[in-house]
Tab-separated table of C-alpha atoms in Angstrom:
chain	number	residue	atom	x	y	z
A	1	MET	CA	3.535	3.730	13.338
A	2	LEU	CA	0.049	4.358	11.889
A	3	TYR	CA	-3.238	4.204	13.781
A	4	LEU	CA	-6.802	4.831	12.624
A	5	GLN	CA	-8.717	5.747	15.761
A	6	ASP	CA	-12.535	5.582	16.063
A	7	VAL	CA	-12.936	6.478	12.378
A	8	THR	CA	-16.471	6.976	11.116
A	9	ILE	CA	-17.284	7.903	7.520
A	10	ASN	CA	-20.660	8.172	5.817
A	11	ARG	CA	-21.638	8.407	2.165
A	12	GLY	CA	-25.133	9.803	2.169
A	13	SER	CA	-27.278	7.379	4.137
A	14	LYS	CA	-24.652	4.609	3.910
A	15	ILE	CA	-22.198	4.070	6.747
A	16	VAL	CA	-18.862	3.007	5.273
A	17	PHE	CA	-17.057	2.748	8.622
A	18	TYR	CA	-18.335	3.172	12.143
A	19	ASN	CA	-15.922	3.633	15.077
A	20	TRP	CA	-13.251	1.821	13.047
A	21	ASN	CA	-9.860	1.121	14.624
A	22	ALA	CA	-6.775	-0.322	12.940
A	23	LYS	CA	-3.049	-0.259	13.601
A	24	ILE	CA	-0.219	-0.682	11.093
A	25	GLU	CA	2.764	-1.878	13.106
A	26	ASN	CA	6.318	-0.712	12.617
A	27	SER	CA	8.332	-2.713	10.037
A	28	LYS	CA	5.507	-5.207	9.503
A	29	VAL	CA	3.508	-6.205	6.430
A	30	THR	CA	-0.231	-5.925	7.041
A	31	ILE	CA	-3.068	-6.843	4.700
A	32	ILE	CA	-6.550	-5.357	4.959
A	33	SER	CA	-8.940	-7.677	3.180
A	34	GLY	CA	-12.605	-8.427	2.667
A	35	LYS	CA	-15.153	-8.776	-0.081
A	36	ASN	CA	-15.384	-6.182	-2.850
A	37	GLY	CA	-17.119	-3.016	-1.714
A	38	VAL	CA	-16.268	-3.199	2.003
A	39	GLY	CA	-14.213	0.022	1.801
A	40	LYS	CA	-10.612	-1.150	1.519
A	41	SER	CA	-9.557	1.609	-0.901
A	42	THR	CA	-11.461	4.157	1.201
A	43	ILE	CA	-9.032	3.441	4.033
A	44	PHE	CA	-6.085	4.491	1.881
A	45	ASN	CA	-7.915	7.613	0.709
A	46	LEU	CA	-8.357	8.550	4.362
A	47	ILE	CA	-4.705	7.938	5.194
A	48	ILE	CA	-3.256	9.939	2.303
A	49	GLY	CA	-5.762	12.783	2.690
A	50	LEU	CA	-8.120	12.407	-0.272
A	51	LEU	CA	-10.965	11.885	2.207
A	52	LYS	CA	-11.599	13.228	5.684
A	53	PRO	CA	-13.520	11.156	8.232
A	54	ASP	CA	-16.755	12.459	9.684
A	55	TYR	CA	-15.394	11.452	13.061
A	56	GLY	CA	-12.145	10.031	14.425
A	57	ASN	CA	-8.416	10.550	13.992
A	58	ILE	CA	-5.547	9.307	11.865
A	59	ILE	CA	-2.367	9.095	13.912
A	60	ILE	CA	1.110	8.748	12.401
A	61	ASN	CA	4.105	8.689	14.737
A	62	ASN	CA	1.860	9.820	17.606
A	63	GLN	CA	0.629	12.875	15.692
A	64	ASN	CA	-2.859	13.534	14.319
A	65	VAL	CA	-2.454	14.232	10.587
A	66	LEU	CA	-6.021	15.276	9.676
A	67	ASP	CA	-5.117	18.936	9.191
A	68	TYR	CA	-2.182	18.215	6.883
A	69	PRO	CA	-2.797	18.447	3.090
A	70	ILE	CA	-1.925	15.534	0.810
A	71	ALA	CA	1.544	16.695	-0.306
A	72	GLU	CA	2.673	17.716	3.158
A	73	ARG	CA	1.267	14.564	4.701
A	74	SER	CA	3.356	12.532	2.263
A	75	SER	CA	6.615	14.440	2.795
A	76	LYS	CA	6.388	15.155	6.531
A	77	PHE	CA	5.282	11.676	7.533
A	78	ASN	CA	7.093	9.695	4.825
A	79	LEU	CA	4.077	8.074	3.196
A	80	GLY	CA	4.380	6.182	-0.063
A	81	TYR	CA	1.258	5.266	-2.021
A	82	CYS	CA	0.717	2.930	-4.991
A	83	PRO	CA	-2.796	3.192	-6.452
A	84	GLN	CA	-4.589	0.223	-7.953
A	85	TYR	CA	-4.652	1.829	-11.415
A	86	GLY	CA	-2.213	4.206	-13.084
A	87	GLY	CA	0.151	6.110	-10.842
A	88	PHE	CA	2.574	6.973	-13.649
A	89	PHE	CA	2.793	9.241	-16.725
A	90	PHE	CA	1.843	7.095	-19.719
A	91	ASP	CA	3.756	9.043	-22.396
A	92	LEU	CA	6.972	9.452	-20.393
A	93	THR	CA	9.702	6.851	-20.333
A	94	LEU	CA	10.405	4.867	-17.193
A	95	LEU	CA	13.408	7.094	-16.452
A	96	GLU	CA	11.427	10.284	-17.104
A	97	ASN	CA	8.739	9.097	-14.690
A	98	LEU	CA	11.315	8.613	-11.949
A	99	LYS	CA	12.893	12.003	-12.672
A	100	ALA	CA	9.542	13.818	-12.668
A	101	VAL	CA	8.618	12.613	-9.188
A	102	ALA	CA	12.188	12.891	-7.867
A	103	GLU	CA	12.288	16.601	-8.729
A	104	ILE	CA	9.400	17.109	-6.302
A	105	GLN	CA	10.569	14.746	-3.596
A	106	ILE	CA	14.356	15.298	-3.562
A	107	PRO	CA	15.593	18.939	-3.717
A	108	ASP	CA	19.325	18.190	-4.035
A	109	PRO	CA	20.277	17.209	-7.628
A	110	LYS	CA	23.114	14.871	-6.590
A	111	SER	CA	20.952	13.069	-4.039
A	112	ARG	CA	18.177	12.878	-6.637
A	113	LEU	CA	20.425	11.249	-9.232
A	114	HIS	CA	21.842	8.825	-6.668
A	115	LYS	CA	18.372	7.732	-5.554
A	116	ILE	CA	17.194	7.186	-9.141
A	117	GLU	CA	20.285	5.135	-9.976
A	118	GLN	CA	19.798	3.136	-6.785
A	119	LEU	CA	16.186	2.304	-7.672
A	120	ILE	CA	17.030	1.408	-11.285
A	121	ALA	CA	19.570	-1.113	-9.991
A	122	LYS	CA	17.306	-2.426	-7.239
A	123	PHE	CA	14.380	-3.055	-9.581
A	124	GLU	CA	16.569	-4.200	-12.483
A	125	PHE	CA	15.251	-1.480	-14.801
A	126	GLU	CA	18.503	-1.067	-16.772
A	127	THR	CA	17.173	-2.486	-20.067
A	128	ILE	CA	13.829	-0.632	-20.029
A	129	VAL	CA	14.674	2.872	-18.757
A	130	ASN	CA	13.994	4.482	-22.162
A	131	ILE	CA	10.710	2.703	-22.893
A	132	GLN	CA	7.506	4.727	-22.572
A	133	ALA	CA	5.511	3.579	-19.570
A	134	LYS	CA	2.440	2.763	-21.640
A	135	PHE	CA	4.426	0.044	-23.453
A	136	LEU	CA	5.644	-1.700	-20.291
A	137	SER	CA	4.154	-5.008	-19.180
A	138	GLY	CA	1.714	-5.128	-16.277
A	139	GLY	CA	4.394	-6.281	-13.871
A	140	GLN	CA	6.881	-3.668	-15.057
A	141	LYS	CA	4.275	-0.914	-14.609
A	142	LYS	CA	3.554	-2.079	-11.072
A	143	LYS	CA	7.272	-2.170	-10.247
A	144	LEU	CA	7.640	1.354	-11.658
A	145	VAL	CA	4.823	2.693	-9.468
A	146	ILE	CA	6.367	1.073	-6.393
A	147	ALA	CA	9.775	2.539	-7.299
A	148	MET	CA	8.213	6.000	-7.678
A	149	ALA	CA	6.613	5.626	-4.246
A	150	LEU	CA	10.017	4.810	-2.749
A	151	LEU	CA	11.661	8.031	-3.946
A	152	ASN	CA	10.847	9.850	-0.696
A	153	ASN	CA	12.217	6.997	1.447
A	154	PRO	CA	8.822	6.192	2.964
A	155	LYS	CA	8.421	4.731	6.426
A	156	VAL	CA	4.935	3.543	5.454
A	157	LEU	CA	4.133	2.115	2.003
A	158	LEU	CA	0.494	1.695	0.972
A	159	LEU	CA	-0.247	-0.797	-1.836
A	160	ASP	CA	-3.790	-0.793	-3.222
A	161	GLU	CA	-4.689	-4.082	-4.972
A	162	PRO	CA	-1.079	-4.659	-6.122
A	163	PHE	CA	-1.796	-7.998	-7.815
A	164	ALA	CA	-4.847	-6.965	-9.834
A	165	ALA	CA	-4.841	-8.420	-13.392
A	166	LEU	CA	-1.335	-9.884	-13.089
A	167	ASP	CA	-0.167	-13.362	-14.044
A	168	VAL	CA	1.045	-15.978	-11.556
A	169	LEU	CA	4.774	-15.437	-12.161
A	170	THR	CA	4.452	-11.656	-11.830
A	171	ILE	CA	2.533	-12.072	-8.584
A	172	LYS	CA	5.317	-14.306	-7.267
A	173	MET	CA	7.906	-11.692	-8.241
A	174	LEU	CA	5.987	-8.898	-6.508
A	175	LYS	CA	5.513	-10.965	-3.358
A	176	GLU	CA	9.279	-11.445	-3.162
A	177	LEU	CA	9.759	-7.707	-3.740
A	178	ILE	CA	7.370	-6.839	-0.887
A	179	VAL	CA	9.141	-9.188	1.516
A	180	ASN	CA	12.553	-7.770	0.537
A	181	LEU	CA	11.381	-4.177	1.040
A	182	GLN	CA	10.072	-4.978	4.497
A	183	TYR	CA	13.182	-6.932	5.475
A	184	GLN	CA	15.901	-4.775	3.907
A	185	GLU	CA	14.408	-1.287	4.163
A	186	LYS	CA	12.436	-1.791	7.421
A	187	ILE	CA	9.353	-0.254	5.804
A	188	SER	CA	5.894	-0.706	7.285
A	189	ILE	CA	3.781	-2.004	4.403
A	190	CYS	CA	-0.002	-1.998	4.284
A	191	ILE	CA	-1.790	-3.829	1.464
A	192	CYS	CA	-5.470	-3.564	0.607
A	193	ASP	CA	-6.557	-6.542	-1.475
A	194	HIS	CA	-9.474	-8.967	-1.739
A	195	GLN	CA	-7.231	-11.779	-3.042
A	196	ALA	CA	-6.092	-13.109	0.328
A	197	ARG	CA	-4.902	-16.390	-1.151
A	198	ASP	CA	-2.094	-14.605	-3.011
A	199	LEU	CA	-0.993	-12.513	-0.038
A	200	LEU	CA	-1.249	-14.364	3.252
A	201	SER	CA	2.075	-16.122	2.721
A	202	CYS	CA	3.991	-12.815	2.670
A	203	VAL	CA	2.297	-10.790	5.444
A	204	ASP	CA	2.754	-10.596	9.201
A	205	ASN	CA	-0.743	-9.483	10.142
A	206	ALA	CA	-4.164	-9.452	8.519
A	207	ILE	CA	-7.353	-7.471	9.136
A	208	ILE	CA	-10.675	-8.740	7.799
A	209	LEU	CA	-13.519	-6.292	7.112
A	210	SER	CA	-17.226	-6.975	6.897
A	211	ASN	CA	-20.342	-4.839	7.371
A	212	CYS	CA	-18.446	-1.598	8.013
A	213	LYS	CA	-16.255	-2.981	10.806
A	214	VAL	CA	-13.270	-5.155	11.637
A	215	ILE	CA	-14.510	-8.668	12.352
A	216	ALA	CA	-11.130	-10.366	12.834
A	217	ARG	CA	-7.446	-9.554	13.067
A	218	GLY	CA	-4.279	-11.507	13.751
A	219	THR	CA	-1.629	-13.550	11.996
A	220	PRO	CA	-2.620	-15.353	8.773
A	221	ALA	CA	-2.571	-18.733	10.552
A	222	GLU	CA	-4.863	-17.399	13.267
A	223	LEU	CA	-7.358	-15.866	10.872
A	224	VAL	CA	-7.951	-18.851	8.627
A	225	ASN	CA	-9.130	-20.699	11.746
A	226	ASN	CA	-11.247	-17.786	12.978
A	227	ILE	CA	-14.954	-18.622	12.735
A	228	LYS	CA	-16.033	-15.022	12.024
A	229	ALA	CA	-13.428	-14.673	9.269
A	230	GLN	CA	-14.456	-18.019	7.770
A	231	ASN	CA	-18.148	-17.117	7.730
A	232	ALA	CA	-17.643	-13.624	6.296
A	233	TYR	CA	-14.744	-14.140	3.916
A	234	PHE	CA	-12.541	-17.243	3.762
A	235	GLY	CA	-15.124	-20.016	3.775
A	236	ASN	CA	-14.612	-23.421	5.371
A	237	SER	CA	-12.368	-24.902	2.680
A	238	PHE	CA	-9.627	-22.236	2.636
A	239	LYS	CA	-6.208	-23.540	3.681
A	240	PHE	CA	-3.116	-21.503	4.547
A	241	ASN	CA	0.272	-23.014	3.698
């Protein structure tokens, strides 16, 4: 579905990635994790087109997308993206946010209205549709951003630090939402997050970064027993349930 091939990116004298390879499998949930500063968010910026690698390719559905601009890359290759911060219009209501993005993503008015109504029901937004986004709770804001990303029926959904600054119950709710999206909608989901403890129970595959490269990859159960992953990230006491 999505493949980063031999990607190298430099920032001045610092090498962020060197000959980096990663694959996001079809209809799977994948987490890319590692300590703060290893370049997790940079990966998403490369995929959506905010950054261009110094070397390498980004392949989606067997096609190199490097020459496609951000908007076209999103629409042509069905990418959905949820940034770590923001991602919505603060002074618009929840409904107005959905309508604003839907007008860009869905040309047909009837299809647009149907999709918005579908998402309001799916995310149980009925009681908060007329509340300005800036007054929503942290969990409600995150759900709104995910709903906005689903307006173009993405085949790949990118979630950047989705659990940042959220309480335990909200994290549990979002984990269930991620699993349901993958299972019901058959979406390939890629999550960048340094809080592996909150995420390993709801992902199929994990990739661990350290020192500008992938040091381990596999299922969650495999990685917590991987010596390289333990030394660089998990530690010896981490347990996966």
